[in-house]
Short mmCIF file of C-alpha atoms (C1' of nucleotides) in Angstrom, two decimals:
data_model
loop_
_atom_site.label_atom_id
_atom_site.label_comp_id
_atom_site.label_asym_id
_atom_site.label_seq_id
_atom_site.Cartn_x
_atom_site.Cartn_y
_atom_site.Cartn_z
CA MET O 1 12.41 -1.81 24.77
CA ILE O 2 10.19 0.51 22.72
CA SER O 3 10.87 -1.39 19.49
CA GLY O 4 10.52 -4.67 21.38
CA TYR O 5 6.96 -3.78 22.36
CA VAL O 6 6.08 -2.96 18.74
CA LYS O 7 7.52 -6.29 17.62
CA ILE O 8 5.45 -8.36 20.03
CA GLY O 9 2.29 -6.50 19.09
CA LYS O 10 2.12 -4.26 22.15
CA ALA O 11 2.27 -0.98 20.25
CA ARG O 12 0.33 0.93 22.91
CA ASN O 13 2.95 0.06 25.53
CA SER O 14 5.70 1.37 23.30
CA LEU O 15 3.96 4.76 23.08
CA ASP O 16 3.50 4.87 26.87
CA LEU O 17 7.16 4.16 27.27
CA TYR O 18 8.00 6.90 24.78
CA TRP O 19 6.11 9.50 26.81
CA ARG O 20 7.91 8.36 29.98
CA MET O 21 11.19 8.67 28.17
CA VAL O 22 10.38 12.21 27.00
CA GLY O 23 9.20 13.06 30.55
CA GLU O 24 12.59 12.04 31.89
CA ASP O 25 14.29 14.29 29.33
CA VAL O 26 15.85 11.42 27.39
CA GLU O 27 16.33 12.38 23.74
CA PRO O 28 14.68 10.02 21.22
CA ASN O 29 17.05 8.78 18.53
CA GLY O 30 16.31 7.37 15.06
CA PHE O 31 15.56 3.90 16.42
CA THR O 32 13.06 5.33 18.90
CA LEU O 33 11.32 7.37 16.22
CA SER O 34 10.98 4.63 13.63
CA SER O 35 9.54 2.36 16.32
CA VAL O 36 6.94 4.83 17.62
CA ILE O 37 5.98 5.76 14.04
CA LYS O 38 5.38 2.08 13.36
CA ALA O 39 3.30 1.94 16.52
CA CYS O 40 1.19 4.77 15.04
CA SER O 41 0.59 2.86 11.81
CA VAL O 42 -0.45 -0.24 13.74
CA LEU O 43 -2.77 1.69 16.07
CA GLY O 44 -4.19 4.01 13.42
CA GLU O 45 -2.90 7.05 15.30
CA LEU O 46 -2.70 9.42 12.34
CA SER O 47 -2.46 12.75 14.15
CA LEU O 48 0.17 11.46 16.54
CA GLY O 49 2.03 10.09 13.54
CA ARG O 50 1.90 13.51 11.93
CA GLY O 51 3.35 14.88 15.17
CA PHE O 52 6.27 12.43 14.93
CA HIS O 53 6.72 13.48 11.31
CA GLY O 54 7.37 16.98 12.67
CA VAL O 55 9.86 15.64 15.20
CA VAL O 56 11.65 13.72 12.43
CA PHE O 57 11.91 16.90 10.39
CA ARG O 58 13.08 19.10 13.26
CA ARG O 59 15.74 16.66 14.34
CA GLY O 60 17.07 16.27 10.83
CA PHE O 61 16.12 12.62 10.40
CA ASP O 62 14.36 13.30 7.11
CA THR O 63 17.25 11.88 5.09
CA ASN O 64 17.15 8.60 7.00
CA ASN O 65 15.41 6.16 4.64
CA VAL O 66 14.37 3.74 7.38
CA ILE O 67 12.55 6.50 9.22
CA VAL O 68 11.02 7.96 6.08
CA SER O 69 9.78 4.52 5.01
CA SER O 70 8.13 4.09 8.40
CA LEU O 71 6.41 7.46 7.86
CA ILE O 72 5.31 6.50 4.32
CA ASP O 73 3.92 3.27 5.71
CA MET O 74 2.21 5.11 8.57
CA TYR O 75 0.43 7.38 6.07
CA GLY O 76 -0.39 4.41 3.85
CA LYS O 77 -1.88 2.33 6.66
CA ASN O 78 -3.92 5.36 7.70
CA LYS O 79 -5.29 5.61 4.14
CA GLU O 80 -3.46 8.86 3.40
CA SER O 81 -1.89 7.72 0.15
CA SER O 82 -1.27 11.23 -1.19
CA ASP O 83 0.84 12.07 1.86
CA ALA O 84 2.78 8.85 1.33
CA LEU O 85 3.38 9.73 -2.30
CA ARG O 86 4.39 13.30 -1.45
CA LEU O 87 6.91 12.07 1.10
CA PHE O 88 8.46 9.76 -1.48
CA GLY O 89 8.71 12.66 -3.92
CA GLU O 90 10.64 14.68 -1.36
CA MET O 91 13.27 11.96 -0.84
CA VAL O 92 16.80 12.66 -2.00
CA GLU O 93 17.75 9.05 -2.57
CA PRO O 94 14.65 6.85 -2.44
CA ASP O 95 15.09 3.10 -2.10
CA SER O 96 13.04 0.08 -3.07
CA ILE O 97 11.47 -0.38 0.36
CA CYS O 98 10.06 3.15 0.29
CA CYS O 99 8.82 2.44 -3.23
CA THR O 100 6.98 -0.69 -2.05
CA SER O 101 5.51 1.29 0.85
CA VAL O 102 4.02 3.79 -1.61
CA ILE O 103 2.64 1.00 -3.81
CA SER O 104 0.94 -0.63 -0.84
CA ALA O 105 -0.34 2.77 0.29
CA CYS O 106 -2.11 2.97 -3.08
CA THR O 107 -3.50 -0.58 -3.11
CA ARG O 108 -4.81 -0.11 0.41
CA VAL O 109 -7.20 2.57 -0.85
CA ASP O 110 -8.05 0.74 -4.10
CA LEU O 111 -5.85 3.00 -6.24
CA TYR O 112 -4.65 0.03 -8.30
CA GLU O 113 -4.04 1.94 -11.49
CA GLU O 114 -1.89 4.42 -9.58
CA ALA O 115 -0.03 1.59 -7.83
CA LEU O 116 0.91 0.02 -11.17
CA GLY O 117 1.79 3.36 -12.72
CA PHE O 118 4.05 4.17 -9.79
CA PHE O 119 5.67 0.74 -9.98
CA TYR O 120 6.53 1.11 -13.67
CA MET O 121 7.67 4.69 -13.23
CA THR O 122 10.09 3.81 -10.42
CA GLN O 123 11.27 0.72 -12.32
CA ARG O 124 12.28 2.94 -15.24
CA LYS O 125 13.72 5.74 -13.17
CA TYR O 126 15.58 3.91 -10.40
CA ARG O 127 15.91 0.34 -11.73
CA PHE O 128 14.85 -1.16 -8.39
CA VAL O 129 14.73 -4.94 -8.43
CA PRO O 130 11.28 -5.93 -7.19
CA ASP O 131 11.26 -8.42 -4.33
CA GLU O 132 8.66 -10.60 -2.63
CA TYR O 133 7.08 -7.59 -0.91
CA THR O 134 6.74 -5.61 -4.13
CA PHE O 135 5.24 -8.59 -5.96
CA GLY O 136 2.57 -9.05 -3.31
CA SER O 137 1.15 -5.56 -3.82
CA ILE O 138 1.68 -5.43 -7.58
CA LEU O 139 -0.09 -8.72 -8.16
CA MET O 140 -2.94 -7.52 -5.98
CA ALA O 141 -3.25 -4.46 -8.24
CA CYS O 142 -3.19 -6.57 -11.42
CA GLY O 143 -5.82 -8.92 -10.04
CA ASN O 144 -8.19 -6.20 -8.93
CA LEU O 145 -7.92 -4.53 -12.33
CA GLY O 146 -8.45 -7.86 -14.08
CA ARG O 147 -5.23 -7.35 -16.06
CA LEU O 148 -4.28 -10.88 -17.05
CA LYS O 149 -1.58 -9.93 -19.54
CA GLN O 150 0.10 -7.58 -17.11
CA GLY O 151 -0.25 -10.16 -14.33
CA LYS O 152 1.48 -12.74 -16.51
CA GLU O 153 4.33 -10.32 -17.12
CA VAL O 154 4.73 -9.87 -13.38
CA HIS O 155 4.62 -13.66 -12.99
CA ALA O 156 7.50 -13.89 -15.47
CA LYS O 157 9.42 -11.37 -13.37
CA VAL O 158 8.74 -13.44 -10.25
CA ILE O 159 10.35 -16.42 -11.96
CA LEU O 160 13.20 -14.26 -13.22
CA VAL O 161 14.18 -12.99 -9.77
CA GLY O 162 13.59 -16.40 -8.20
CA GLU O 163 10.74 -15.62 -5.82
CA THR O 164 8.60 -18.62 -6.75
CA SER O 165 8.91 -20.45 -3.45
CA ASN O 166 7.61 -17.57 -1.33
CA VAL O 167 4.17 -18.41 0.06
CA VAL O 168 2.91 -14.82 -0.08
CA VAL O 169 3.99 -14.36 -3.69
CA GLY O 170 2.46 -17.73 -4.59
CA SER O 171 -0.83 -16.86 -2.88
CA SER O 172 -0.85 -13.48 -4.61
CA LEU O 173 -0.35 -15.22 -7.96
CA VAL O 174 -3.22 -17.63 -7.27
CA ASP O 175 -5.39 -14.69 -6.33
CA MET O 176 -4.35 -12.63 -9.37
CA TYR O 177 -5.15 -15.46 -11.79
CA GLY O 178 -8.44 -16.13 -10.05
CA LYS O 179 -9.51 -12.49 -10.20
CA CYS O 180 -8.49 -12.33 -13.87
CA GLY O 181 -10.74 -15.31 -14.56
CA SER O 182 -7.91 -17.73 -15.33
CA VAL O 183 -8.81 -20.58 -12.99
CA THR O 184 -6.52 -23.02 -14.78
CA ASN O 185 -3.48 -20.88 -14.12
CA ALA O 186 -4.57 -20.27 -10.54
CA ARG O 187 -4.73 -24.01 -10.02
CA LEU O 188 -1.41 -24.56 -11.78
CA VAL O 189 0.40 -22.13 -9.48
CA PHE O 190 -1.40 -23.62 -6.47
CA ASP O 191 -0.33 -27.17 -7.34
CA ARG O 192 3.29 -26.15 -7.82
CA MET O 193 3.50 -24.42 -4.45
CA THR O 194 5.47 -26.34 -1.86
CA ARG O 195 4.18 -24.29 1.07
CA LYS O 196 0.56 -23.27 1.32
CA ASN O 197 -1.35 -21.42 3.99
CA ALA O 198 -4.88 -20.26 4.73
CA VAL O 199 -4.48 -17.34 2.34
CA THR O 200 -3.49 -19.67 -0.52
CA LEU O 201 -6.57 -21.82 0.05
CA SER O 202 -8.93 -18.84 0.29
CA ALA O 203 -7.47 -17.35 -2.88
CA LEU O 204 -8.08 -20.59 -4.79
CA LEU O 205 -11.60 -20.93 -3.40
CA ASN O 206 -12.29 -17.41 -4.51
CA ALA O 207 -11.03 -18.29 -7.98
CA TYR O 208 -13.59 -21.11 -8.09
CA CYS O 209 -16.29 -18.70 -6.92
CA GLN O 210 -15.63 -16.49 -9.92
CA LYS O 211 -16.02 -19.49 -12.17
CA GLY O 212 -19.64 -19.60 -11.13
CA LEU O 213 -21.81 -22.70 -11.14
CA ALA O 214 -19.41 -25.41 -12.13
CA ALA O 215 -16.93 -25.20 -9.25
CA VAL O 216 -18.36 -27.57 -6.67
CA ARG O 217 -16.02 -30.48 -7.33
CA GLN O 218 -12.92 -28.32 -7.13
CA ALA O 219 -14.25 -26.55 -4.05
CA LYS O 220 -14.68 -29.91 -2.33
CA GLU O 221 -11.12 -30.78 -3.21
CA VAL O 222 -9.80 -27.61 -1.56
CA HIS O 223 -12.12 -28.24 1.36
CA CYS O 224 -10.57 -31.70 1.82
CA GLN O 225 -7.08 -30.20 1.76
CA TYR O 226 -8.20 -27.77 4.45
CA LEU O 227 -9.65 -30.53 6.60
CA ARG O 228 -6.62 -32.74 6.13
CA ARG O 229 -4.43 -30.04 7.60
CA GLY O 230 -6.56 -30.23 10.73
CA GLY O 231 -5.82 -28.57 14.03
CA TRP O 232 -6.30 -25.01 12.85
CA ARG O 233 -9.41 -23.10 11.97
CA ASP O 234 -9.39 -20.12 9.72
CA ILE O 235 -12.30 -17.73 9.50
CA VAL O 236 -11.44 -16.53 5.98
CA VAL O 237 -11.16 -20.05 4.52
CA GLU O 238 -14.38 -21.13 6.20
CA SER O 239 -16.26 -18.01 5.07
CA ALA O 240 -15.00 -18.60 1.54
CA LEU O 241 -16.25 -22.20 1.77
CA VAL O 242 -19.69 -20.99 2.87
CA ASP O 243 -19.68 -18.61 -0.08
CA VAL O 244 -18.49 -21.05 -2.72
CA TYR O 245 -20.90 -23.82 -1.67
CA SER O 246 -23.79 -21.35 -1.62
CA LYS O 247 -22.89 -20.15 -5.09
CA CYS O 248 -22.77 -23.74 -6.30
CA GLY O 249 -26.28 -24.27 -5.01
CA CYS O 250 -25.14 -26.57 -2.18
CA ILE O 251 -26.82 -24.37 0.37
CA ASP O 252 -27.38 -27.05 3.02
CA PHE O 253 -23.75 -28.03 2.85
CA ALA O 254 -22.79 -24.36 3.20
CA TYR O 255 -25.07 -24.06 6.21
CA ARG O 256 -23.46 -27.08 7.86
CA ILE O 257 -20.01 -25.52 7.59
CA PHE O 258 -21.42 -22.24 8.86
CA LYS O 259 -22.98 -23.91 11.93
CA GLN O 260 -19.76 -25.74 12.74
CA MET O 261 -17.68 -22.59 12.72
CA VAL O 262 -16.22 -21.58 16.07
CA LEU O 263 -15.88 -17.93 15.08
CA ARG O 264 -18.13 -15.95 12.76
CA ASN O 265 -17.69 -12.35 11.67
CA LEU O 266 -19.64 -9.90 9.51
CA VAL O 267 -18.35 -11.42 6.28
CA THR O 268 -19.25 -14.93 7.42
CA TRP O 269 -22.79 -13.87 8.27
CA ASN O 270 -23.14 -12.00 5.00
CA SER O 271 -21.93 -15.01 3.00
CA MET O 272 -24.55 -17.14 4.71
CA ILE O 273 -27.35 -14.59 4.44
CA CYS O 274 -26.68 -13.81 0.77
CA GLY O 275 -26.26 -17.52 0.08
CA LEU O 276 -29.62 -18.37 1.63
CA ALA O 277 -31.23 -15.47 -0.22
CA GLN O 278 -29.85 -16.48 -3.59
CA ASN O 279 -30.97 -20.04 -3.05
CA GLY O 280 -34.55 -19.00 -2.49
CA ARG O 281 -34.62 -19.61 1.27
CA GLY O 282 -36.59 -16.52 2.22
CA MET O 283 -37.66 -17.40 5.76
CA GLU O 284 -34.28 -18.88 6.62
CA THR O 285 -32.60 -15.66 5.48
CA LEU O 286 -34.74 -13.66 7.88
CA LYS O 287 -34.01 -16.08 10.69
CA ALA O 288 -30.29 -15.80 9.99
CA LEU O 289 -30.56 -12.02 10.22
CA ASN O 290 -32.18 -12.35 13.65
CA ASP O 291 -29.52 -14.81 14.79
CA MET O 292 -26.81 -12.48 13.55
CA ILE O 293 -28.16 -9.54 15.51
CA GLU O 294 -28.68 -11.72 18.59
CA GLU O 295 -25.08 -12.87 18.39
CA GLY O 296 -24.00 -9.23 18.47
CA THR O 297 -22.92 -8.74 14.86
CA VAL O 298 -24.23 -5.49 13.41
CA PRO O 299 -25.66 -5.91 9.87
CA ASP O 300 -24.31 -3.69 7.11
CA TYR O 301 -25.10 -2.62 3.53
CA ILE O 302 -24.42 -6.08 2.05
CA THR O 303 -26.45 -7.87 4.73
CA PHE O 304 -29.51 -5.90 3.68
CA VAL O 305 -28.89 -6.54 -0.01
CA GLY O 306 -29.22 -10.23 0.86
CA VAL O 307 -32.20 -9.75 3.15
CA LEU O 308 -34.17 -7.59 0.69
CA PHE O 309 -33.29 -9.89 -2.19
CA ALA O 310 -34.73 -12.78 -0.16
CA CYS O 311 -37.88 -10.81 0.63
CA SER O 312 -38.45 -9.88 -2.99
CA HIS O 313 -37.98 -13.41 -4.24
CA ALA O 314 -40.16 -14.97 -1.58
CA GLY O 315 -42.80 -12.26 -1.97
CA LEU O 316 -42.44 -11.22 1.68
CA VAL O 317 -43.82 -7.71 1.23
CA ASP O 318 -44.29 -6.69 4.87
CA GLU O 319 -40.94 -8.12 5.88
CA GLY O 320 -39.31 -6.30 2.99
CA ARG O 321 -40.81 -2.96 3.98
CA LYS O 322 -39.92 -3.54 7.63
CA ASN O 323 -36.31 -4.39 6.86
CA PHE O 324 -35.88 -1.53 4.41
CA ASN O 325 -37.04 0.89 7.09
CA SER O 326 -34.97 -0.69 9.82
CA MET O 327 -31.91 -0.56 7.59
CA THR O 328 -32.16 3.18 7.14
CA GLU O 329 -33.65 4.22 10.47
CA GLU O 330 -32.20 1.75 12.95
CA TYR O 331 -28.82 1.07 11.37
CA GLY O 332 -28.30 4.36 9.55
CA ILE O 333 -27.42 2.66 6.27
CA LYS O 334 -28.09 4.75 3.19
CA ALA O 335 -30.06 2.64 0.72
CA GLY O 336 -28.26 1.98 -2.57
CA VAL O 337 -29.34 0.92 -6.04
CA GLU O 338 -29.24 -2.76 -5.02
CA HIS O 339 -31.69 -2.16 -2.17
CA TYR O 340 -34.04 -0.10 -4.35
CA ASN O 341 -33.89 -2.75 -7.02
CA CYS O 342 -35.12 -5.35 -4.55
CA MET O 343 -37.84 -3.01 -3.28
CA VAL O 344 -39.07 -2.17 -6.78
CA ASP O 345 -39.13 -5.85 -7.58
CA LEU O 346 -40.93 -6.73 -4.36
CA LEU O 347 -43.52 -3.94 -4.48
CA GLY O 348 -43.94 -4.20 -8.23
CA ARG O 349 -44.70 -7.88 -8.11
CA ALA O 350 -47.19 -7.26 -5.30
CA GLY O 351 -48.92 -4.69 -7.53
CA GLN O 352 -47.89 -1.80 -5.28
CA ILE O 353 -46.71 0.27 -8.23
CA GLU O 354 -47.47 3.67 -6.70
CA GLU O 355 -45.66 2.83 -3.48
CA ALA O 356 -42.56 1.75 -5.40
CA GLU O 357 -42.82 4.85 -7.58
CA SER O 358 -42.94 7.20 -4.63
CA LEU O 359 -40.05 5.33 -3.00
CA LEU O 360 -37.94 5.89 -6.11
CA ASN O 361 -38.98 9.51 -6.46
CA LYS O 362 -37.88 10.20 -2.90
CA SER O 363 -34.56 8.40 -3.35
CA ASP O 364 -31.10 9.57 -4.42
CA VAL O 365 -31.12 7.06 -7.23
CA SER O 366 -34.15 8.44 -9.04
CA THR O 367 -32.04 9.06 -12.15
CA ASP O 368 -31.12 5.39 -12.50
CA SER O 369 -33.13 4.28 -15.53
CA SER O 370 -32.68 0.56 -14.80
CA LEU O 371 -34.84 0.96 -11.68
CA TRP O 372 -37.60 2.64 -13.69
CA ALA O 373 -37.32 -0.08 -16.30
CA ALA O 374 -37.90 -2.68 -13.62
CA LEU O 375 -40.91 -0.78 -12.37
CA LEU O 376 -42.27 -0.42 -15.89
CA GLY O 377 -41.90 -4.16 -16.27
CA ALA O 378 -44.02 -4.57 -13.14
CA CYS O 379 -46.70 -2.33 -14.66
CA ALA O 380 -46.92 -4.74 -17.54
CA THR O 381 -47.70 -7.59 -15.17
CA SER O 382 -50.28 -5.65 -13.20
CA ARG O 383 -51.78 -4.13 -16.39
CA ASN O 384 -51.66 -0.68 -14.82
CA SER O 385 -51.63 1.53 -17.90
CA THR O 386 -51.95 4.87 -16.10
CA ALA O 387 -48.85 4.23 -14.02
CA ALA O 388 -47.11 2.74 -17.05
CA GLU O 389 -47.62 5.96 -19.03
CA ARG O 390 -46.17 8.03 -16.22
CA ILE O 391 -43.19 5.75 -15.65
CA ALA O 392 -42.43 5.29 -19.34
CA LYS O 393 -42.41 9.06 -19.74
CA LYS O 394 -39.93 9.33 -16.90
CA MET O 395 -37.76 6.66 -18.47
CA MET O 396 -37.87 8.31 -21.88
CA GLU O 397 -36.65 11.54 -20.27
CA LEU O 398 -33.76 9.77 -18.58
CA GLU O 399 -32.77 7.61 -21.53
CA PRO O 400 -34.49 8.68 -24.76
CA ASN O 401 -32.77 6.04 -26.86
CA ASN O 402 -33.62 3.07 -24.71
CA HIS O 403 -36.13 0.97 -26.63
CA LEU O 404 -37.42 -0.69 -23.46
CA SER O 405 -39.62 2.21 -22.36
CA TYR O 406 -41.40 2.16 -25.75
CA VAL O 407 -41.69 -1.61 -25.95
CA LEU O 408 -42.94 -2.06 -22.42
CA LEU O 409 -45.42 0.79 -22.60
CA ALA O 410 -46.80 -0.52 -25.89
CA ASN O 411 -47.12 -3.98 -24.30
CA VAL O 412 -49.15 -2.55 -21.45
CA TYR O 413 -51.45 -0.68 -23.86
CA ARG O 414 -51.96 -3.80 -25.88
CA ASP O 415 -52.68 -5.92 -22.79
CA VAL O 416 -55.45 -3.56 -21.67
CA GLY O 417 -56.87 -3.33 -25.20
CA ARG O 418 -55.63 0.18 -26.03
CA TRP O 419 -54.59 -0.89 -29.51
CA SER O 420 -54.35 2.56 -31.07
CA ASP O 421 -52.13 3.80 -28.23
CA ALA O 422 -49.92 0.74 -28.68
CA ASP O 423 -49.57 1.54 -32.41
CA ARG O 424 -48.87 5.18 -31.62
CA ILE O 425 -45.96 4.27 -29.33
CA ARG O 426 -44.58 1.84 -31.88
CA LYS O 427 -44.66 4.53 -34.50
CA LEU O 428 -43.10 7.06 -32.11
CA MET O 429 -40.24 4.67 -31.54
CA GLN O 430 -39.71 4.29 -35.28
CA ASP O 431 -39.94 8.03 -35.88
CA ARG O 432 -37.36 8.75 -33.22
CA GLY O 433 -35.08 6.14 -34.72
CA VAL O 434 -34.82 4.16 -31.49
CA LYS O 435 -33.25 0.79 -32.23
CA LYS O 436 -33.76 -2.36 -30.28
CA ILE O 437 -30.56 -3.62 -28.68
CA ILE O 438 -30.00 -7.27 -29.48
CA PRO O 439 -28.27 -8.95 -26.55
CA GLY O 440 -25.19 -10.98 -27.36
CA LYS O 441 -25.26 -14.69 -26.74
CA SER O 442 -22.47 -16.95 -25.56
CA TRP O 443 -21.83 -20.35 -24.09
CA ILE O 444 -22.14 -20.43 -20.37
CA ASP O 445 -21.10 -23.21 -18.04
CA ILE O 446 -24.02 -24.41 -15.95
CA GLN O 447 -23.33 -27.34 -13.64
CA GLY O 448 -20.53 -28.56 -15.83
CA SER O 449 -22.42 -28.59 -19.12
CA LEU O 450 -22.28 -25.88 -21.71
CA THR O 451 -25.52 -24.09 -22.34
CA LEU O 452 -26.27 -21.42 -24.89
CA GLY O 453 -26.97 -18.47 -22.70
CA CYS O 454 -26.59 -14.80 -22.75
CA VAL O 455 -23.54 -12.68 -22.08
CA TYR O 456 -25.56 -10.58 -19.73
CA SER O 457 -26.46 -13.47 -17.51
CA PHE O 458 -22.85 -14.58 -17.65
CA ALA O 459 -21.73 -11.16 -16.47
CA TYR O 460 -24.26 -11.35 -13.68
CA ILE O 461 -23.28 -14.79 -12.49
CA ASN O 462 -19.65 -13.82 -12.52
CA SER O 463 -19.95 -10.51 -10.79
CA LYS O 464 -18.86 -10.72 -7.16
CA GLU O 465 -21.56 -8.34 -6.12
CA PRO O 466 -24.68 -7.98 -8.19
CA ASP O 467 -24.07 -4.30 -8.79
CA SER O 468 -26.50 -1.96 -10.45
CA GLN O 469 -25.00 -2.48 -13.88
CA ALA O 470 -25.17 -6.26 -13.62
CA LEU O 471 -28.76 -6.09 -12.41
CA ALA O 472 -29.62 -3.68 -15.19
CA ASN O 473 -28.07 -6.06 -17.70
CA ILE O 474 -29.95 -9.08 -16.49
CA LYS O 475 -33.21 -7.14 -16.49
CA HIS O 476 -32.45 -5.94 -19.98
CA TRP O 477 -31.88 -9.48 -21.08
CA ILE O 478 -35.03 -10.85 -19.44
CA MET O 479 -37.13 -8.08 -20.92
CA ASN O 480 -35.71 -8.69 -24.35
CA ILE O 481 -36.77 -12.30 -24.17
CA TYR O 482 -40.24 -11.38 -23.02
CA CYS O 483 -40.56 -8.66 -25.62
CA ASP O 484 -39.24 -10.68 -28.52
CA ASP O 485 -42.36 -12.52 -29.61
CA ASP O 486 -44.80 -10.10 -28.09
CA MET O 487 -44.05 -6.84 -29.76
CA MET O 488 -41.26 -6.27 -32.19
"C1'" DT U 1 21.89 -3.83 20.85
"C1'" DT U 2 17.61 -1.47 19.16
"C1'" DA U 3 14.52 0.70 13.29
"C1'" DG U 4 11.31 0.16 7.24
"C1'" DG U 5 7.57 -2.62 2.86
"C1'" DG U 6 3.66 -7.84 0.88
"C1'" DT U 7 -1.10 -11.97 -0.09
"C1'" DT U 8 -7.10 -14.24 1.29
"C1'" DA U 9 -13.41 -14.33 2.47
"C1'" DG U 10 -19.45 -11.28 1.81
#
DNA sequence: TTAGGGTTAG
């Protein structure tokens, strides 16, 4: 009965029943224990699970692999990967299921390198034959590390042990190829799959998302397959559709899908909000934020990246300030580099250099030179040479070999007619041996046609989240273009 | 008679 409850998803009932059983002095056996431990992993009951671990030990069940695997899994699902690993290490005769449980314990907490290392170690030591469960986690690790070569080796193993028809393995392969940037292979695996599910479709859509601006036709194709299936709605597929259409610039189309959705969660809202923001729909982004809150979904870190990005690009200074404050004060979200980047951009463009400067000085990210570079760029526009001197000095302290602080400061001096100061900075740069970094150029795919672009912009377009490095790169690139003819 | 591990979206 106890295991029956766990099986039908009523884990809480199984625990209640366990306590009744103990109350009536009935001794739990191995079956009881493995079932209640599983209930603990499902319910996230870590301390209770630890208690059962003690019971397992006291009753001498610690050599029972089924029970130990349930414990490893319980620790893994509760994000205690080191406990899971330790337990495996204590096993007398570990088996492949316990090995897979450890691997998934690692991938669950983003320890992909460790997951792969553990996989190869156990392969060598115990010669376990990986099965469909192992492949799922291993491919996830390869994908998240962007290891195409390793992923292909695992794919070969999948074929070797004959697991190609499994829908989970297939979906994991599609996802791995997509994350490694090999859209062709992702599509190839997808087309060869006889059974597909919502996960397969989302994985392929995500692969198209990584491809950037040229994916709209393929996305529509997947969308049609989804619609043809009919009868079922899937929140992950639909959120991925909102995301991919937004990224392709088809923002109205994305919005239509979004409006037609029966269920929306935090990710769905964020896809829509970030999509609107990136497509220059400032006011609509703010309205979406209001709707989200009204519908009872609490905004998070990513929501505000979208909102502040929208404010900065639409020049909505007051709204930007208001939302930045509400993010920290009302929602208790600690502002990150992305948020500060938007604020510097917003305030800088509005000429509020001092306000942006004091915001950065008060922040935890005041040592991030890319933020100061952005602010220095804003000084150039507003021709504020006093602030520029101060900010350039700060930047030179943080990154003495970055040519941008010299170039931008000299530009500001020149713009306000301080020619001798401009020459002085140029000379200082030469004396210190600071070299200008020439950005690499490459072909990028924009709306299906190849354009000579810049590797930095390519990295930006392809990054799932515009992280601080990507933003720094794009700023670097833009500044280099602006500085090229002007100064050096 | 009853017990263990896997994949997707911002």
